[in-house]
Short mmCIF file of C-alpha atoms in Angstrom, two decimals:
data_model
loop_
_atom_site.label_atom_id
_atom_site.label_comp_id
_atom_site.label_asym_id
_atom_site.label_seq_id
_atom_site.Cartn_x
_atom_site.Cartn_y
_atom_site.Cartn_z
CA MET A 1 305.11 55.78 24.01
CA GLY A 2 306.36 58.72 21.98
CA TYR A 3 307.75 61.99 23.31
CA THR A 4 304.59 63.91 22.39
CA GLU A 5 302.37 61.39 24.20
CA LYS A 6 304.55 61.62 27.31
CA ARG A 7 304.24 65.41 27.32
CA ALA A 8 300.45 65.10 27.01
CA LEU A 9 300.34 62.61 29.91
CA TRP A 10 302.41 64.72 32.30
CA PRO A 11 299.72 67.40 33.04
CA VAL A 12 297.25 64.63 33.96
CA ILE A 13 299.73 63.00 36.36
CA LYS A 14 300.75 66.39 37.77
CA ARG A 15 297.11 67.26 38.53
CA TYR A 16 296.82 64.27 40.87
CA PHE A 17 300.18 64.57 42.60
CA ALA A 18 300.51 68.36 42.92
CA VAL A 19 297.69 68.56 45.48
CA PHE A 20 299.88 69.04 48.54
CA ASP A 21 300.02 72.57 49.96
CA VAL A 22 303.75 73.31 50.19
CA SER A 23 303.58 75.17 53.52
CA LEU A 24 301.39 72.62 55.29
CA THR A 25 303.36 69.69 53.91
CA LEU A 26 306.66 71.21 55.04
CA ILE A 27 305.34 71.92 58.56
CA VAL A 28 303.88 68.42 58.96
CA PHE A 29 307.07 66.89 57.56
CA MET A 30 309.19 68.74 60.17
CA ILE A 31 306.90 67.61 63.02
CA LEU A 32 307.10 64.04 61.70
CA ALA A 33 310.90 64.29 61.57
CA VAL A 34 310.92 65.32 65.24
CA SER A 35 308.45 62.52 65.96
CA THR A 36 310.59 59.88 64.25
CA VAL A 37 313.75 60.93 66.07
CA THR A 38 311.90 60.86 69.41
CA MET A 39 310.27 57.52 68.66
CA VAL A 40 313.66 55.88 68.05
CA SER A 41 314.53 56.71 71.66
CA ALA A 42 311.10 56.25 73.25
CA GLY A 43 310.45 53.00 71.37
CA MET A 44 313.46 51.16 72.76
CA GLY A 45 312.17 47.98 74.33
CA PHE A 46 309.10 47.87 72.06
CA PRO A 47 309.90 45.46 69.18
CA GLY A 48 308.34 46.61 65.90
CA ARG A 49 307.18 49.94 67.32
CA MET A 50 309.35 52.02 64.97
CA GLU A 51 308.26 50.06 61.90
CA ASP A 52 304.62 50.52 62.85
CA HIS A 53 305.20 54.24 63.40
CA VAL A 54 306.63 54.62 59.89
CA ARG A 55 303.67 52.66 58.51
CA ASN A 56 301.28 55.03 60.31
CA ILE A 57 303.09 58.04 58.81
CA LEU A 58 302.80 56.62 55.29
CA LEU A 59 299.11 55.82 55.88
CA SER A 60 298.54 59.37 57.09
CA PHE A 61 300.15 60.84 53.95
CA LEU A 62 298.07 58.52 51.74
CA LEU A 63 294.83 59.68 53.37
CA MET A 64 296.06 63.29 53.27
CA TRP A 65 296.54 62.93 49.51
CA ILE A 66 293.12 61.33 48.99
CA ALA A 67 291.36 64.02 51.09
CA ALA A 68 293.19 66.79 49.22
CA LEU A 69 291.81 65.42 45.93
CA ILE A 70 288.17 65.61 47.09
CA PRO A 71 286.55 69.00 46.35
CA PRO A 72 284.83 70.77 49.29
CA GLN A 73 281.51 70.58 47.41
CA THR A 74 281.75 66.77 47.54
CA LEU A 75 282.65 66.90 51.24
CA MET A 76 279.52 68.99 51.84
CA ARG A 77 277.36 66.39 50.08
CA LEU A 78 278.92 63.64 52.20
CA ALA A 79 278.51 65.51 55.51
CA VAL A 80 275.05 64.27 56.47
CA PRO A 81 275.57 60.59 55.45
CA ILE A 82 278.88 60.42 57.33
CA TYR A 83 277.36 62.02 60.44
CA LEU A 84 274.32 59.73 60.43
CA ALA A 85 276.51 56.66 59.88
CA GLY A 86 278.72 57.74 62.78
CA VAL A 87 275.77 58.24 65.15
CA ALA A 88 274.23 54.90 64.08
CA LEU A 89 277.52 53.13 64.81
CA LEU A 90 277.75 54.85 68.22
CA VAL A 91 274.25 53.56 69.03
CA GLY A 92 275.42 50.13 67.85
CA VAL A 93 278.41 50.36 70.20
CA ALA A 94 276.08 51.17 73.10
CA LEU A 95 273.94 48.11 72.31
CA ILE A 96 276.33 45.42 71.06
CA GLY A 97 279.78 46.99 71.34
CA ILE A 98 282.96 45.17 72.27
CA ILE A 99 284.25 45.73 75.81
CA LYS A 100 288.00 46.07 76.40
CA LEU A 101 289.61 47.20 79.66
CA GLY A 102 286.22 48.14 81.07
CA ALA A 103 285.22 50.41 78.18
CA ARG A 104 282.68 49.66 75.41
CA ARG A 105 284.20 51.62 72.50
CA TRP A 106 284.47 49.21 69.56
CA ILE A 107 282.10 47.37 67.24
CA ASN A 108 282.61 44.54 64.75
CA VAL A 109 281.25 45.40 61.29
CA GLY A 110 283.37 42.81 59.50
CA VAL A 111 286.39 44.55 60.98
CA VAL A 112 286.64 45.99 64.48
CA ILE A 113 286.38 49.81 64.40
CA GLN A 114 286.05 52.64 66.94
CA PRO A 115 283.16 54.80 65.64
CA SER A 116 283.92 57.72 67.97
CA GLU A 117 287.00 58.45 65.85
CA ILE A 118 284.77 59.03 62.83
CA MET A 119 282.98 61.81 64.69
CA LYS A 120 286.17 63.88 65.00
CA ILE A 121 285.83 64.66 61.29
CA ALA A 122 282.08 64.03 60.88
CA MET A 123 281.07 66.56 63.56
CA PRO A 124 282.66 69.69 62.03
CA LEU A 125 281.55 68.50 58.57
CA MET A 126 277.94 68.19 59.72
CA LEU A 127 277.74 71.50 61.58
CA ALA A 128 279.50 73.39 58.77
CA TRP A 129 276.93 71.92 56.35
CA TRP A 130 274.11 72.93 58.73
CA PHE A 131 275.14 76.57 58.90
CA GLN A 132 275.99 76.74 55.17
CA LYS A 133 272.41 75.69 54.32
CA ARG A 134 271.09 78.51 56.53
CA GLU A 135 273.58 81.21 55.58
CA GLY A 136 272.08 84.68 55.87
CA SER A 137 269.24 83.59 58.16
CA ILE A 138 271.07 82.15 61.18
CA GLN A 139 269.03 82.76 64.33
CA TRP A 140 269.10 81.30 67.83
CA GLN A 141 267.02 78.31 66.63
CA GLU A 142 269.84 77.28 64.28
CA PHE A 143 272.33 77.41 67.15
CA ALA A 144 269.96 75.38 69.35
CA VAL A 145 269.66 72.63 66.72
CA ALA A 146 273.44 72.70 66.20
CA GLY A 147 273.88 72.22 69.94
CA LEU A 148 271.56 69.20 69.82
CA LEU A 149 273.48 67.74 66.85
CA LEU A 150 276.63 68.10 68.95
CA ILE A 151 275.35 66.84 72.29
CA VAL A 152 273.87 63.53 71.07
CA PRO A 153 277.10 61.89 69.78
CA VAL A 154 279.21 63.45 72.56
CA ALA A 155 276.89 61.95 75.19
CA LEU A 156 277.13 58.54 73.50
CA ILE A 157 280.96 58.76 73.46
CA ILE A 158 281.28 59.88 77.10
CA ARG A 159 278.92 57.06 78.12
CA GLN A 160 281.37 54.42 76.72
CA PRO A 161 283.33 55.89 78.70
CA ASP A 162 285.84 57.83 76.57
CA LEU A 163 286.28 61.31 78.03
CA GLY A 164 289.32 62.14 75.85
CA THR A 165 287.59 61.50 72.50
CA GLY A 166 284.40 63.10 73.82
CA THR A 167 286.38 66.24 74.66
CA LEU A 168 287.91 66.40 71.17
CA VAL A 169 284.56 65.88 69.41
CA MET A 170 282.92 68.46 71.68
CA ALA A 171 285.69 70.95 70.93
CA ALA A 172 285.52 70.37 67.15
CA GLY A 173 281.76 70.98 67.15
CA PHE A 174 281.95 73.95 69.49
CA TYR A 175 284.52 75.67 67.24
CA VAL A 176 282.10 75.50 64.29
CA ILE A 177 279.26 76.95 66.39
CA PHE A 178 281.54 79.69 67.75
CA LEU A 179 282.87 80.63 64.30
CA ALA A 180 279.30 80.67 62.94
CA GLY A 181 278.61 83.64 65.18
CA LEU A 182 277.49 82.43 68.61
CA SER A 183 277.31 85.55 70.78
CA TRP A 184 279.62 86.10 73.73
CA LYS A 185 276.59 86.67 75.97
CA VAL A 186 275.29 83.17 75.20
CA MET A 187 278.74 81.68 75.83
CA ALA A 188 278.99 83.53 79.14
CA GLY A 189 275.55 82.17 80.09
CA LEU A 190 276.61 78.64 79.13
CA ALA A 191 279.79 79.01 81.21
CA VAL A 192 277.77 80.07 84.27
CA ALA A 193 275.30 77.22 83.73
CA GLY A 194 278.20 74.78 83.32
CA ALA A 195 279.77 75.97 86.56
CA ALA A 196 276.46 75.57 88.37
CA PHE A 197 276.14 72.02 86.96
CA MET A 198 279.58 70.97 88.25
CA PRO A 199 278.37 69.47 91.56
CA VAL A 200 275.88 67.30 89.67
CA ALA A 201 278.47 66.35 87.03
CA TRP A 202 280.90 65.32 89.77
CA HIS A 203 278.51 62.61 90.95
CA MET A 204 277.98 61.44 87.36
CA LEU A 205 281.71 60.80 86.80
CA HIS A 206 283.18 57.33 87.09
CA ASP A 207 285.41 56.65 90.09
CA TYR A 208 288.59 56.63 87.97
CA GLN A 209 287.64 60.00 86.44
CA ARG A 210 287.19 61.54 89.91
CA HIS A 211 290.54 60.07 90.95
CA ARG A 212 292.23 61.70 87.94
CA ILE A 213 290.89 65.11 88.93
CA MET A 214 291.94 64.67 92.56
CA THR A 215 295.37 63.49 91.38
CA LEU A 216 295.67 66.64 89.27
CA ILE A 217 295.05 68.82 92.33
CA ASP A 218 297.68 67.00 94.42
CA PRO A 219 299.51 64.03 92.83
CA THR A 220 301.66 63.57 95.95
CA THR A 221 298.71 62.12 97.89
CA ASP A 222 299.36 58.80 96.12
CA PRO A 223 302.90 59.07 94.66
CA LEU A 224 303.31 55.33 93.98
CA GLY A 225 299.76 54.80 92.74
CA LYS A 226 297.45 57.19 90.92
CA GLY A 227 299.90 60.09 91.08
CA PHE A 228 302.86 58.09 89.74
CA HIS A 229 302.35 58.94 86.04
CA ILE A 230 302.02 62.68 86.54
CA ILE A 231 304.92 62.93 89.02
CA GLN A 232 307.29 60.98 86.76
CA SER A 233 306.38 62.96 83.65
CA MET A 234 306.90 66.26 85.51
CA ILE A 235 310.29 65.02 86.74
CA ALA A 236 311.25 64.16 83.14
CA ILE A 237 310.21 67.59 81.84
CA GLY A 238 311.97 69.44 84.65
CA SER A 239 315.16 67.37 84.45
CA GLY A 240 315.55 68.27 80.77
CA GLY A 241 316.49 71.83 81.72
CA ILE A 242 317.31 74.34 78.99
CA THR A 243 319.10 72.09 76.48
CA GLY A 244 317.98 68.60 77.55
CA LYS A 245 320.03 65.52 78.42
CA GLY A 246 320.65 64.65 74.78
CA TRP A 247 319.14 62.23 72.30
CA MET A 248 318.91 58.64 73.65
CA LYS A 249 320.20 59.84 77.03
CA GLY A 250 316.91 60.33 78.87
CA THR A 251 316.90 58.32 82.08
CA GLN A 252 313.22 58.67 83.00
CA GLY A 253 312.16 57.16 79.69
CA HIS A 254 314.78 54.46 79.30
CA LEU A 255 314.43 53.28 82.90
CA GLN A 256 310.68 52.96 82.25
CA PHE A 257 309.57 55.53 84.83
CA ILE A 258 307.46 57.32 82.20
CA PRO A 259 304.23 55.44 81.45
CA GLU A 260 302.90 55.19 77.89
CA ARG A 261 306.11 56.84 76.71
CA THR A 262 305.50 56.16 73.01
CA THR A 263 301.87 57.29 73.03
CA ASP A 264 300.22 59.89 75.29
CA PHE A 265 303.37 60.74 77.28
CA ILE A 266 305.88 61.01 74.43
CA PHE A 267 306.12 64.75 75.14
CA ALA A 268 307.79 63.92 78.48
CA VAL A 269 310.45 61.84 76.68
CA PHE A 270 311.02 64.63 74.16
CA SER A 271 311.27 67.29 76.88
CA GLU A 272 313.77 65.28 78.90
CA GLU A 273 316.08 64.76 75.94
CA PHE A 274 315.74 68.11 74.14
CA GLY A 275 314.84 70.49 76.98
CA LEU A 276 313.24 73.91 76.80
CA ILE A 277 314.86 74.71 73.44
CA GLY A 278 313.39 71.58 71.86
CA ASN A 279 309.99 72.33 73.39
CA SER A 280 310.08 75.85 71.99
CA ILE A 281 310.83 74.56 68.49
CA LEU A 282 308.03 72.00 68.71
CA LEU A 283 305.57 74.63 69.97
CA LEU A 284 306.60 76.91 67.08
CA LEU A 285 305.88 74.12 64.57
CA TYR A 286 302.41 73.59 66.05
CA LEU A 287 301.73 77.33 65.96
CA LEU A 288 302.77 77.41 62.30
CA LEU A 289 300.46 74.46 61.56
CA ILE A 290 297.50 76.15 63.29
CA GLY A 291 298.32 79.54 61.78
CA ARG A 292 298.51 78.13 58.24
CA GLY A 293 295.17 76.38 58.77
CA LEU A 294 293.51 79.59 60.02
CA LEU A 295 294.94 81.50 57.05
CA ILE A 296 293.36 78.94 54.72
CA ALA A 297 290.08 79.38 56.61
CA ALA A 298 290.25 83.17 56.29
CA ASN A 299 290.72 82.93 52.50
CA ALA A 300 288.10 80.22 51.93
CA PRO A 301 285.31 81.31 49.58
CA THR A 302 282.23 79.76 51.25
CA LEU A 303 280.82 79.65 54.78
CA PHE A 304 281.06 75.84 54.76
CA SER A 305 284.76 75.79 53.92
CA ARG A 306 285.56 78.67 56.30
CA LEU A 307 283.85 76.96 59.25
CA LEU A 308 285.33 73.56 58.41
CA ALA A 309 288.89 74.84 57.95
CA GLY A 310 288.67 76.96 61.11
CA ALA A 311 287.35 74.08 63.22
CA LEU A 312 289.98 71.63 61.95
CA SER A 313 292.78 74.13 62.62
CA LEU A 314 291.57 74.74 66.16
CA MET A 315 291.20 70.96 66.62
CA PHE A 316 294.98 70.69 66.19
CA PHE A 317 295.30 73.33 68.91
CA THR A 318 293.05 71.27 71.22
CA TYR A 319 295.08 68.10 70.60
CA ALA A 320 298.38 69.83 71.41
CA PHE A 321 297.09 71.93 74.33
CA VAL A 322 295.31 69.06 76.11
CA ASN A 323 298.20 66.60 75.63
CA MET A 324 300.93 68.99 76.76
CA GLY A 325 298.70 70.17 79.60
CA MET A 326 298.04 66.69 80.97
CA VAL A 327 301.69 65.60 80.63
CA SER A 328 302.79 68.80 82.40
CA GLY A 329 300.31 68.26 85.23
CA ILE A 330 298.03 71.25 84.59
CA LEU A 331 295.14 69.20 83.09
CA PRO A 332 293.66 65.79 84.03
CA VAL A 333 294.92 62.77 82.10
CA VAL A 334 292.26 62.07 79.45
CA GLY A 335 294.14 60.05 76.84
CA VAL A 336 294.66 62.61 74.05
CA PRO A 337 297.66 62.01 71.73
CA LEU A 338 300.16 64.69 70.69
CA PRO A 339 299.51 65.47 66.99
CA PHE A 340 301.85 63.60 64.59
CA MET A 341 304.09 62.71 67.56
CA SER A 342 302.32 60.01 69.57
CA TYR A 343 302.28 56.42 68.35
CA GLY A 344 298.84 55.29 67.17
CA GLY A 345 297.29 54.53 63.78
CA THR A 346 293.84 55.95 64.58
CA ALA A 347 295.16 59.39 65.48
CA PHE A 348 297.32 59.49 62.35
CA VAL A 349 294.29 58.66 60.21
CA THR A 350 292.23 61.49 61.73
CA LEU A 351 295.05 64.03 61.58
CA GLY A 352 295.99 63.07 58.01
CA LEU A 353 292.38 63.51 56.89
CA GLY A 354 292.18 66.87 58.68
CA VAL A 355 295.30 68.25 56.97
CA GLY A 356 294.16 66.81 53.63
CA ILE A 357 290.80 68.61 53.92
CA LEU A 358 292.62 71.89 54.64
CA MET A 359 294.70 71.33 51.48
CA SER A 360 291.56 70.63 49.48
CA ILE A 361 289.91 73.87 50.67
CA HIS A 362 293.01 75.85 49.78
CA ARG A 363 293.45 74.12 46.41
CA HIS A 364 289.85 74.58 45.30
CA ARG A 365 289.34 78.15 46.56
CA LYS A 366 289.64 79.73 43.08
CA LEU A 367 287.46 77.08 41.42
CA MET A 368 284.74 77.65 44.01
CA GLN A 369 284.92 81.41 43.58
CA SER A 370 284.46 81.06 39.83
#
């Protein structure tokens, strides 16, 4: 290949590989660096855990790249098919799903998948499409239908039972409805109605869900049983102090007092070893990630891309807030991972797609305006 041909080929290659938003990529890279360092310590005693974590990171970047290549117009065309496929699979799970550890969350479609994970992306896509199609004429009927589109899959997910994923899907859908212009009066009415429904909802919860709430109120009532996880994680966070005990020197984690220390409770390991200073840096990185996403949403040229980018950005907030809240003992334990920190391929897939979609919206903003 001659020099001239190489120069002609370079713009084509560059178009496919220069899709990463520099700011977002840098923020995610720094969180992943913190995650990798923490996983080396937390993963001691788990053979192959570190290798799998690196594989999940690479998979997340691959999906991020693919999502960043897809124009928002194509995402809008795919919104309804993806949503309908997700709901159909959730119905399939309810009828013929695979039961593991008392929960029916998976289905075999040639490979075993968890359809509720699809809804984390499908829900904001669908509702953003719904409001885009009715831009300029959004009335209360549109919000009512959007609420129905949200409630059906959330009810199917909670029924499995999977309260953590149901909470995340509910939050992702609610953010779209809120950003579309739902009035504060309606939200206040819904909050009052929700509070009035609490006594009924309490009796609808499974026994283990009621125990989690009671444990949140006072974990010391069963310190060696249901309260053990929360008490040990709070001890780890508190013992880290201002500067932490140092990398690889956390006793709560290495002596196996912290449960699920590579997944949902990795924040306790990180806090014990890096202390308040480390926590502050990690919180700052998450704030930068959310802030960059909201800035992309504010500059997006269409209602669809604004709602989608805003909902995805706030979804990262929900992930981080719920995980840190439950590990710190201020929220019930609902099995929500810490974004780009917790071990788990499914979460990395969802988060990678979410960041990739934000990059796509930012990258195509000028093309869409023209």
